[in-house]
JSON list of C-alpha atoms in Angstrom, two decimals:
[
{"chain": "A", "resi": 21, "resn": "UNK", "atom": "CA", "xyz": [-2.48, 174.03, 233.53]},
{"chain": "A", "resi": 22, "resn": "UNK", "atom": "CA", "xyz": [-2.97, 172.74, 237.08]},
{"chain": "A", "resi": 23, "resn": "UNK", "atom": "CA", "xyz": [0.09, 171.34, 238.84]},
{"chain": "A", "resi": 24, "resn": "UNK", "atom": "CA", "xyz": [0.49, 169.57, 242.18]},
{"chain": "A", "resi": 25, "resn": "UNK", "atom": "CA", "xyz": [3.72, 169.26, 244.17]},
{"chain": "A", "resi": 26, "resn": "UNK", "atom": "CA", "xyz": [3.50, 166.49, 246.75]},
{"chain": "A", "resi": 27, "resn": "UNK", "atom": "CA", "xyz": [5.75, 165.01, 249.44]},
{"chain": "A", "resi": 28, "resn": "UNK", "atom": "CA", "xyz": [4.00, 161.68, 248.96]},
{"chain": "A", "resi": 29, "resn": "UNK", "atom": "CA", "xyz": [4.96, 159.26, 251.75]},
{"chain": "A", "resi": 30, "resn": "UNK", "atom": "CA", "xyz": [8.11, 161.23, 252.52]},
{"chain": "A", "resi": 31, "resn": "UNK", "atom": "CA", "xyz": [9.18, 162.66, 255.90]},
{"chain": "A", "resi": 32, "resn": "UNK", "atom": "CA", "xyz": [9.09, 166.29, 257.03]},
{"chain": "A", "resi": 33, "resn": "UNK", "atom": "CA", "xyz": [12.21, 167.13, 255.00]},
{"chain": "A", "resi": 34, "resn": "UNK", "atom": "CA", "xyz": [10.31, 166.24, 251.83]},
{"chain": "A", "resi": 35, "resn": "UNK", "atom": "CA", "xyz": [7.49, 168.55, 252.98]},
{"chain": "A", "resi": 36, "resn": "UNK", "atom": "CA", "xyz": [10.05, 171.32, 253.41]},
{"chain": "A", "resi": 37, "resn": "UNK", "atom": "CA", "xyz": [11.25, 170.59, 249.87]},
{"chain": "A", "resi": 38, "resn": "UNK", "atom": "CA", "xyz": [7.67, 171.03, 248.61]},
{"chain": "A", "resi": 39, "resn": "UNK", "atom": "CA", "xyz": [7.59, 174.57, 250.03]},
{"chain": "A", "resi": 40, "resn": "UNK", "atom": "CA", "xyz": [11.05, 175.43, 248.72]},
{"chain": "A", "resi": 41, "resn": "UNK", "atom": "CA", "xyz": [10.26, 174.10, 245.24]},
{"chain": "A", "resi": 42, "resn": "UNK", "atom": "CA", "xyz": [7.05, 176.13, 245.06]},
{"chain": "A", "resi": 43, "resn": "UNK", "atom": "CA", "xyz": [8.91, 179.33, 246.05]},
{"chain": "A", "resi": 44, "resn": "UNK", "atom": "CA", "xyz": [11.63, 178.60, 243.48]},
{"chain": "A", "resi": 45, "resn": "UNK", "atom": "CA", "xyz": [9.08, 178.03, 240.74]},
{"chain": "A", "resi": 46, "resn": "UNK", "atom": "CA", "xyz": [7.20, 181.23, 241.58]},
{"chain": "A", "resi": 47, "resn": "UNK", "atom": "CA", "xyz": [10.37, 183.08, 240.67]},
{"chain": "A", "resi": 48, "resn": "UNK", "atom": "CA", "xyz": [11.12, 180.97, 237.60]},
{"chain": "A", "resi": 49, "resn": "UNK", "atom": "CA", "xyz": [7.58, 180.94, 236.22]},
{"chain": "A", "resi": 50, "resn": "UNK", "atom": "CA", "xyz": [5.86, 184.31, 236.82]},
{"chain": "A", "resi": 51, "resn": "UNK", "atom": "CA", "xyz": [2.07, 184.20, 237.09]},
{"chain": "A", "resi": 52, "resn": "UNK", "atom": "CA", "xyz": [1.79, 181.04, 239.20]},
{"chain": "A", "resi": 53, "resn": "UNK", "atom": "CA", "xyz": [-1.33, 181.17, 241.38]},
{"chain": "A", "resi": 54, "resn": "UNK", "atom": "CA", "xyz": [-1.73, 178.89, 244.40]},
{"chain": "A", "resi": 55, "resn": "UNK", "atom": "CA", "xyz": [-5.06, 177.09, 244.57]},
{"chain": "A", "resi": 56, "resn": "UNK", "atom": "CA", "xyz": [-4.72, 175.16, 247.80]},
{"chain": "A", "resi": 57, "resn": "UNK", "atom": "CA", "xyz": [-2.18, 173.54, 250.12]},
{"chain": "A", "resi": 58, "resn": "UNK", "atom": "CA", "xyz": [-1.90, 171.00, 252.93]},
{"chain": "A", "resi": 59, "resn": "UNK", "atom": "CA", "xyz": [0.51, 172.28, 255.54]},
{"chain": "A", "resi": 60, "resn": "UNK", "atom": "CA", "xyz": [2.97, 170.15, 257.47]},
{"chain": "A", "resi": 61, "resn": "UNK", "atom": "CA", "xyz": [3.74, 170.36, 261.17]},
{"chain": "A", "resi": 62, "resn": "UNK", "atom": "CA", "xyz": [6.50, 172.95, 260.78]},
{"chain": "A", "resi": 63, "resn": "UNK", "atom": "CA", "xyz": [6.50, 176.39, 259.22]},
{"chain": "A", "resi": 64, "resn": "UNK", "atom": "CA", "xyz": [7.34, 176.25, 255.51]},
{"chain": "A", "resi": 65, "resn": "UNK", "atom": "CA", "xyz": [6.55, 172.52, 255.25]},
{"chain": "A", "resi": 66, "resn": "UNK", "atom": "CA", "xyz": [3.70, 171.21, 253.07]},
{"chain": "A", "resi": 67, "resn": "UNK", "atom": "CA", "xyz": [2.26, 167.79, 252.32]},
{"chain": "A", "resi": 68, "resn": "UNK", "atom": "CA", "xyz": [1.17, 169.21, 248.96]},
{"chain": "A", "resi": 69, "resn": "UNK", "atom": "CA", "xyz": [0.64, 172.45, 247.08]},
{"chain": "A", "resi": 70, "resn": "UNK", "atom": "CA", "xyz": [-1.76, 172.82, 244.16]},
{"chain": "A", "resi": 71, "resn": "UNK", "atom": "CA", "xyz": [-1.34, 175.73, 241.75]},
{"chain": "A", "resi": 72, "resn": "UNK", "atom": "CA", "xyz": [-2.36, 176.95, 238.33]},
{"chain": "A", "resi": 73, "resn": "UNK", "atom": "CA", "xyz": [-0.18, 178.46, 235.61]},
{"chain": "A", "resi": 74, "resn": "UNK", "atom": "CA", "xyz": [-0.61, 179.59, 232.01]},
{"chain": "A", "resi": 75, "resn": "UNK", "atom": "CA", "xyz": [2.83, 178.22, 231.15]},
{"chain": "A", "resi": 76, "resn": "UNK", "atom": "CA", "xyz": [3.47, 174.69, 229.91]},
{"chain": "A", "resi": 77, "resn": "UNK", "atom": "CA", "xyz": [5.21, 172.87, 232.78]},
{"chain": "A", "resi": 78, "resn": "UNK", "atom": "CA", "xyz": [4.46, 169.36, 231.54]},
{"chain": "A", "resi": 79, "resn": "UNK", "atom": "CA", "xyz": [8.18, 168.74, 231.04]},
{"chain": "A", "resi": 80, "resn": "UNK", "atom": "CA", "xyz": [8.65, 169.00, 234.81]},
{"chain": "A", "resi": 81, "resn": "UNK", "atom": "CA", "xyz": [6.21, 166.22, 235.68]},
{"chain": "A", "resi": 82, "resn": "UNK", "atom": "CA", "xyz": [7.93, 163.45, 237.60]},
{"chain": "A", "resi": 83, "resn": "UNK", "atom": "CA", "xyz": [10.29, 163.56, 240.57]},
{"chain": "A", "resi": 84, "resn": "UNK", "atom": "CA", "xyz": [12.41, 166.43, 241.86]},
{"chain": "A", "resi": 85, "resn": "UNK", "atom": "CA", "xyz": [15.36, 165.71, 244.14]},
{"chain": "A", "resi": 86, "resn": "UNK", "atom": "CA", "xyz": [16.70, 168.05, 246.82]},
{"chain": "A", "resi": 87, "resn": "UNK", "atom": "CA", "xyz": [20.27, 167.29, 247.92]},
{"chain": "A", "resi": 88, "resn": "UNK", "atom": "CA", "xyz": [20.87, 168.76, 251.38]},
{"chain": "A", "resi": 89, "resn": "UNK", "atom": "CA", "xyz": [21.67, 167.58, 254.89]},
{"chain": "A", "resi": 90, "resn": "UNK", "atom": "CA", "xyz": [18.53, 167.73, 256.99]},
{"chain": "A", "resi": 91, "resn": "UNK", "atom": "CA", "xyz": [18.03, 171.14, 258.63]},
{"chain": "A", "resi": 92, "resn": "UNK", "atom": "CA", "xyz": [15.40, 169.49, 260.84]},
{"chain": "A", "resi": 93, "resn": "UNK", "atom": "CA", "xyz": [17.46, 166.52, 262.00]},
{"chain": "A", "resi": 94, "resn": "UNK", "atom": "CA", "xyz": [21.16, 167.50, 261.90]},
{"chain": "A", "resi": 95, "resn": "UNK", "atom": "CA", "xyz": [22.26, 164.03, 263.06]},
{"chain": "A", "resi": 96, "resn": "UNK", "atom": "CA", "xyz": [20.46, 162.33, 260.15]},
{"chain": "A", "resi": 97, "resn": "UNK", "atom": "CA", "xyz": [22.84, 160.91, 257.52]},
{"chain": "A", "resi": 98, "resn": "UNK", "atom": "CA", "xyz": [20.45, 161.06, 254.60]},
{"chain": "A", "resi": 99, "resn": "UNK", "atom": "CA", "xyz": [20.95, 163.92, 252.10]},
{"chain": "A", "resi": 100, "resn": "UNK", "atom": "CA", "xyz": [18.56, 163.14, 249.21]},
{"chain": "A", "resi": 101, "resn": "UNK", "atom": "CA", "xyz": [14.90, 164.18, 249.55]},
{"chain": "A", "resi": 102, "resn": "UNK", "atom": "CA", "xyz": [12.25, 163.69, 246.90]},
{"chain": "A", "resi": 103, "resn": "UNK", "atom": "CA", "xyz": [8.96, 165.27, 245.89]},
{"chain": "A", "resi": 104, "resn": "UNK", "atom": "CA", "xyz": [6.53, 164.31, 243.17]},
{"chain": "A", "resi": 105, "resn": "UNK", "atom": "CA", "xyz": [5.22, 166.72, 240.54]},
{"chain": "A", "resi": 106, "resn": "UNK", "atom": "CA", "xyz": [1.92, 165.83, 238.84]},
{"chain": "A", "resi": 107, "resn": "UNK", "atom": "CA", "xyz": [-0.10, 167.54, 236.13]},
{"chain": "A", "resi": 108, "resn": "UNK", "atom": "CA", "xyz": [-3.77, 167.49, 237.14]},
{"chain": "A", "resi": 109, "resn": "UNK", "atom": "CA", "xyz": [-6.11, 167.06, 234.15]},
{"chain": "A", "resi": 110, "resn": "UNK", "atom": "CA", "xyz": [-8.42, 170.04, 233.75]},
{"chain": "A", "resi": 111, "resn": "UNK", "atom": "CA", "xyz": [-12.08, 169.19, 233.42]},
{"chain": "A", "resi": 112, "resn": "UNK", "atom": "CA", "xyz": [-14.77, 171.13, 231.60]},
{"chain": "A", "resi": 113, "resn": "UNK", "atom": "CA", "xyz": [-16.99, 173.28, 233.81]},
{"chain": "A", "resi": 114, "resn": "UNK", "atom": "CA", "xyz": [-19.92, 171.15, 234.93]},
{"chain": "A", "resi": 115, "resn": "UNK", "atom": "CA", "xyz": [-22.20, 173.45, 236.89]},
{"chain": "A", "resi": 116, "resn": "UNK", "atom": "CA", "xyz": [-24.87, 171.53, 238.75]},
{"chain": "A", "resi": 117, "resn": "UNK", "atom": "CA", "xyz": [-27.19, 173.15, 241.25]},
{"chain": "A", "resi": 118, "resn": "UNK", "atom": "CA", "xyz": [-26.94, 169.94, 243.26]},
{"chain": "A", "resi": 119, "resn": "UNK", "atom": "CA", "xyz": [-23.13, 170.04, 243.52]},
{"chain": "A", "resi": 120, "resn": "UNK", "atom": "CA", "xyz": [-22.30, 173.75, 243.61]},
{"chain": "A", "resi": 121, "resn": "UNK", "atom": "CA", "xyz": [-23.67, 176.84, 245.29]},
{"chain": "A", "resi": 122, "resn": "UNK", "atom": "CA", "xyz": [-22.47, 180.08, 243.71]},
{"chain": "A", "resi": 123, "resn": "UNK", "atom": "CA", "xyz": [-22.67, 183.38, 245.60]},
{"chain": "A", "resi": 124, "resn": "UNK", "atom": "CA", "xyz": [-21.70, 186.91, 244.60]},
{"chain": "A", "resi": 125, "resn": "UNK", "atom": "CA", "xyz": [-20.42, 189.62, 246.95]},
{"chain": "A", "resi": 126, "resn": "UNK", "atom": "CA", "xyz": [-18.93, 193.11, 246.88]},
{"chain": "A", "resi": 127, "resn": "UNK", "atom": "CA", "xyz": [-15.20, 193.02, 246.21]},
{"chain": "A", "resi": 128, "resn": "UNK", "atom": "CA", "xyz": [-12.90, 195.10, 248.39]},
{"chain": "A", "resi": 129, "resn": "UNK", "atom": "CA", "xyz": [-9.51, 196.58, 247.71]},
{"chain": "A", "resi": 130, "resn": "UNK", "atom": "CA", "xyz": [-8.43, 198.48, 244.60]},
{"chain": "A", "resi": 131, "resn": "UNK", "atom": "CA", "xyz": [-10.78, 199.33, 241.81]},
{"chain": "A", "resi": 132, "resn": "UNK", "atom": "CA", "xyz": [-12.45, 202.55, 242.92]},
{"chain": "A", "resi": 133, "resn": "UNK", "atom": "CA", "xyz": [-16.17, 203.17, 242.88]},
{"chain": "A", "resi": 134, "resn": "UNK", "atom": "CA", "xyz": [-16.91, 200.54, 240.26]},
{"chain": "A", "resi": 135, "resn": "UNK", "atom": "CA", "xyz": [-15.65, 197.61, 242.32]},
{"chain": "A", "resi": 136, "resn": "UNK", "atom": "CA", "xyz": [-17.43, 198.82, 245.45]},
{"chain": "A", "resi": 137, "resn": "UNK", "atom": "CA", "xyz": [-20.83, 199.24, 243.82]},
{"chain": "A", "resi": 138, "resn": "UNK", "atom": "CA", "xyz": [-20.97, 196.06, 241.74]},
{"chain": "A", "resi": 139, "resn": "UNK", "atom": "CA", "xyz": [-20.98, 192.53, 243.14]},
{"chain": "A", "resi": 140, "resn": "UNK", "atom": "CA", "xyz": [-18.02, 191.21, 241.14]},
{"chain": "A", "resi": 141, "resn": "UNK", "atom": "CA", "xyz": [-16.64, 188.81, 243.76]},
{"chain": "A", "resi": 142, "resn": "UNK", "atom": "CA", "xyz": [-17.66, 185.17, 243.40]},
{"chain": "A", "resi": 143, "resn": "UNK", "atom": "CA", "xyz": [-17.73, 182.43, 246.01]},
{"chain": "A", "resi": 144, "resn": "UNK", "atom": "CA", "xyz": [-18.18, 178.81, 244.91]},
{"chain": "A", "resi": 145, "resn": "UNK", "atom": "CA", "xyz": [-19.16, 176.20, 247.51]},
{"chain": "A", "resi": 146, "resn": "UNK", "atom": "CA", "xyz": [-18.94, 172.51, 246.69]},
{"chain": "A", "resi": 147, "resn": "UNK", "atom": "CA", "xyz": [-21.97, 171.30, 248.62]},
{"chain": "A", "resi": 148, "resn": "UNK", "atom": "CA", "xyz": [-20.98, 167.62, 249.14]},
{"chain": "A", "resi": 149, "resn": "UNK", "atom": "CA", "xyz": [-17.60, 168.51, 250.75]},
{"chain": "A", "resi": 150, "resn": "UNK", "atom": "CA", "xyz": [-18.15, 172.06, 251.98]},
{"chain": "A", "resi": 151, "resn": "UNK", "atom": "CA", "xyz": [-15.01, 173.27, 250.18]},
{"chain": "A", "resi": 152, "resn": "UNK", "atom": "CA", "xyz": [-15.19, 176.99, 249.41]},
{"chain": "A", "resi": 153, "resn": "UNK", "atom": "CA", "xyz": [-13.24, 178.95, 246.79]},
{"chain": "A", "resi": 154, "resn": "UNK", "atom": "CA", "xyz": [-13.47, 182.71, 246.30]},
{"chain": "A", "resi": 155, "resn": "UNK", "atom": "CA", "xyz": [-12.22, 184.91, 243.47]},
{"chain": "A", "resi": 156, "resn": "UNK", "atom": "CA", "xyz": [-12.10, 188.72, 243.33]},
{"chain": "A", "resi": 157, "resn": "UNK", "atom": "CA", "xyz": [-9.13, 189.32, 241.01]},
{"chain": "A", "resi": 158, "resn": "UNK", "atom": "CA", "xyz": [-11.13, 190.18, 237.87]},
{"chain": "A", "resi": 159, "resn": "UNK", "atom": "CA", "xyz": [-13.44, 193.16, 237.28]},
{"chain": "A", "resi": 160, "resn": "UNK", "atom": "CA", "xyz": [-15.97, 190.93, 235.55]},
{"chain": "A", "resi": 161, "resn": "UNK", "atom": "CA", "xyz": [-18.26, 188.70, 237.61]},
{"chain": "A", "resi": 162, "resn": "UNK", "atom": "CA", "xyz": [-18.24, 186.16, 234.78]},
{"chain": "A", "resi": 163, "resn": "UNK", "atom": "CA", "xyz": [-14.43, 186.04, 234.69]},
{"chain": "A", "resi": 164, "resn": "UNK", "atom": "CA", "xyz": [-14.28, 185.61, 238.48]},
{"chain": "A", "resi": 165, "resn": "UNK", "atom": "CA", "xyz": [-16.86, 182.84, 238.26]},
{"chain": "A", "resi": 166, "resn": "UNK", "atom": "CA", "xyz": [-14.87, 180.94, 235.62]},
{"chain": "A", "resi": 167, "resn": "UNK", "atom": "CA", "xyz": [-11.63, 181.32, 237.57]},
{"chain": "A", "resi": 168, "resn": "UNK", "atom": "CA", "xyz": [-13.25, 180.19, 240.83]},
{"chain": "A", "resi": 169, "resn": "UNK", "atom": "CA", "xyz": [-14.79, 177.16, 239.14]},
{"chain": "A", "resi": 170, "resn": "UNK", "atom": "CA", "xyz": [-11.45, 176.25, 237.58]},
{"chain": "A", "resi": 171, "resn": "UNK", "atom": "CA", "xyz": [-9.76, 176.42, 240.98]},
{"chain": "A", "resi": 172, "resn": "UNK", "atom": "CA", "xyz": [-12.51, 174.35, 242.58]},
{"chain": "A", "resi": 173, "resn": "UNK", "atom": "CA", "xyz": [-12.29, 171.67, 239.91]},
{"chain": "A", "resi": 174, "resn": "UNK", "atom": "CA", "xyz": [-8.52, 171.56, 240.37]},
{"chain": "A", "resi": 175, "resn": "UNK", "atom": "CA", "xyz": [-8.95, 170.92, 244.09]},
{"chain": "A", "resi": 176, "resn": "UNK", "atom": "CA", "xyz": [-11.54, 168.22, 243.50]},
{"chain": "A", "resi": 177, "resn": "UNK", "atom": "CA", "xyz": [-9.40, 166.57, 240.79]},
{"chain": "A", "resi": 178, "resn": "UNK", "atom": "CA", "xyz": [-6.41, 166.51, 243.17]},
{"chain": "A", "resi": 179, "resn": "UNK", "atom": "CA", "xyz": [-8.57, 164.98, 245.92]},
{"chain": "A", "resi": 180, "resn": "UNK", "atom": "CA", "xyz": [-9.79, 162.33, 243.51]},
{"chain": "A", "resi": 181, "resn": "UNK", "atom": "CA", "xyz": [-6.22, 161.54, 242.47]},
{"chain": "A", "resi": 182, "resn": "UNK", "atom": "CA", "xyz": [-5.11, 161.23, 246.11]},
{"chain": "A", "resi": 183, "resn": "UNK", "atom": "CA", "xyz": [-8.06, 158.92, 246.86]},
{"chain": "A", "resi": 184, "resn": "UNK", "atom": "CA", "xyz": [-7.08, 156.66, 243.96]},
{"chain": "A", "resi": 185, "resn": "UNK", "atom": "CA", "xyz": [-3.47, 156.66, 245.19]},
{"chain": "A", "resi": 186, "resn": "UNK", "atom": "CA", "xyz": [-4.57, 155.57, 248.66]},
{"chain": "A", "resi": 187, "resn": "UNK", "atom": "CA", "xyz": [-6.62, 152.72, 247.17]},
{"chain": "A", "resi": 188, "resn": "UNK", "atom": "CA", "xyz": [-3.54, 151.41, 245.36]},
{"chain": "A", "resi": 189, "resn": "UNK", "atom": "CA", "xyz": [-1.02, 152.52, 247.98]},
{"chain": "A", "resi": 190, "resn": "UNK", "atom": "CA", "xyz": [1.48, 149.69, 247.58]},
{"chain": "A", "resi": 191, "resn": "UNK", "atom": "CA", "xyz": [1.58, 149.99, 243.80]},
{"chain": "A", "resi": 192, "resn": "UNK", "atom": "CA", "xyz": [1.92, 153.77, 244.13]},
{"chain": "A", "resi": 193, "resn": "UNK", "atom": "CA", "xyz": [4.89, 153.42, 246.49]},
{"chain": "A", "resi": 194, "resn": "UNK", "atom": "CA", "xyz": [6.65, 151.03, 244.15]},
{"chain": "A", "resi": 195, "resn": "UNK", "atom": "CA", "xyz": [6.01, 153.37, 241.21]},
{"chain": "A", "resi": 196, "resn": "UNK", "atom": "CA", "xyz": [7.50, 156.38, 242.99]},
{"chain": "A", "resi": 197, "resn": "UNK", "atom": "CA", "xyz": [10.51, 154.30, 244.12]},
{"chain": "A", "resi": 198, "resn": "UNK", "atom": "CA", "xyz": [11.32, 153.55, 240.46]},
{"chain": "A", "resi": 199, "resn": "UNK", "atom": "CA", "xyz": [10.73, 157.13, 239.29]},
{"chain": "A", "resi": 200, "resn": "UNK", "atom": "CA", "xyz": [13.09, 158.48, 241.97]},
{"chain": "A", "resi": 201, "resn": "UNK", "atom": "CA", "xyz": [16.00, 156.96, 240.10]},
{"chain": "A", "resi": 202, "resn": "UNK", "atom": "CA", "xyz": [15.54, 159.55, 237.33]},
{"chain": "A", "resi": 203, "resn": "UNK", "atom": "CA", "xyz": [14.66, 162.98, 238.77]},
{"chain": "A", "resi": 204, "resn": "UNK", "atom": "CA", "xyz": [13.65, 165.63, 236.23]},
{"chain": "A", "resi": 205, "resn": "UNK", "atom": "CA", "xyz": [15.54, 168.21, 238.31]},
{"chain": "A", "resi": 206, "resn": "UNK", "atom": "CA", "xyz": [17.99, 168.31, 241.19]},
{"chain": "A", "resi": 207, "resn": "UNK", "atom": "CA", "xyz": [18.30, 171.21, 243.65]},
{"chain": "A", "resi": 208, "resn": "UNK", "atom": "CA", "xyz": [21.12, 171.62, 246.16]},
{"chain": "A", "resi": 209, "resn": "UNK", "atom": "CA", "xyz": [21.60, 173.17, 249.59]},
{"chain": "A", "resi": 210, "resn": "UNK", "atom": "CA", "xyz": [19.42, 175.38, 251.75]},
{"chain": "A", "resi": 211, "resn": "UNK", "atom": "CA", "xyz": [19.65, 178.02, 249.00]},
{"chain": "A", "resi": 212, "resn": "UNK", "atom": "CA", "xyz": [17.76, 175.52, 246.81]},
{"chain": "A", "resi": 213, "resn": "UNK", "atom": "CA", "xyz": [19.87, 176.19, 243.75]},
{"chain": "A", "resi": 214, "resn": "UNK", "atom": "CA", "xyz": [19.30, 174.09, 240.67]},
{"chain": "A", "resi": 215, "resn": "UNK", "atom": "CA", "xyz": [22.06, 171.65, 239.80]},
{"chain": "A", "resi": 216, "resn": "UNK", "atom": "CA", "xyz": [23.17, 172.07, 236.23]},
{"chain": "A", "resi": 217, "resn": "UNK", "atom": "CA", "xyz": [24.01, 169.01, 234.19]},
{"chain": "A", "resi": 218, "resn": "UNK", "atom": "CA", "xyz": [22.70, 165.48, 234.22]},
{"chain": "A", "resi": 219, "resn": "UNK", "atom": "CA", "xyz": [19.42, 165.19, 236.15]},
{"chain": "A", "resi": 220, "resn": "UNK", "atom": "CA", "xyz": [19.28, 161.47, 235.51]},
{"chain": "A", "resi": 221, "resn": "UNK", "atom": "CA", "xyz": [21.95, 160.58, 238.02]},
{"chain": "A", "resi": 222, "resn": "UNK", "atom": "CA", "xyz": [21.26, 157.46, 240.03]},
{"chain": "A", "resi": 223, "resn": "UNK", "atom": "CA", "xyz": [19.70, 158.90, 243.17]},
{"chain": "A", "resi": 224, "resn": "UNK", "atom": "CA", "xyz": [17.90, 156.34, 245.27]},
{"chain": "A", "resi": 225, "resn": "UNK", "atom": "CA", "xyz": [15.44, 157.18, 248.03]},
{"chain": "A", "resi": 226, "resn": "UNK", "atom": "CA", "xyz": [15.41, 154.85, 251.03]},
{"chain": "A", "resi": 227, "resn": "UNK", "atom": "CA", "xyz": [13.09, 155.48, 253.97]}
]
């Protein structure tokens, strides 16, 4: 499953919430692997983070609310910050010599003599955009190739989704405004602790 956490049109506090939510979910759902991210202006802030997981997180698709006074603008009165969680549809591998260039290379790190002698590392380049993804985690070149392709297709699917959102920007903003009234989860404070109880409280985001 490929998941994207996004600050949407939100301010820098929402981008901080993206980073905090990703760190919280790495602890809650072991095995999460980051695919890509778009960093914000400050350390720990992200416009979006794309990751893959073997666990079913479809129940967390929607809006997550972070209740906390702004650590970036102490004078700001607003306390509720929102991020969007989307499940990115996984596509079948469509290898085309025109779209992808696939390269192998010697993997470094652990693995002993085997990993140093055999070109198990795989690098996939999406020729039209120049995006590059590498994978060296597996001992098998085939397994690394499949994992790299999956990551690449996740990135491209997320880019396609963002492009569609920009084309229908006004409708997208109205949609997220409605969804923010029913967050799937609420986190509180700088410790980013989950709020137990009713997640469907009437939180309203106003920019």
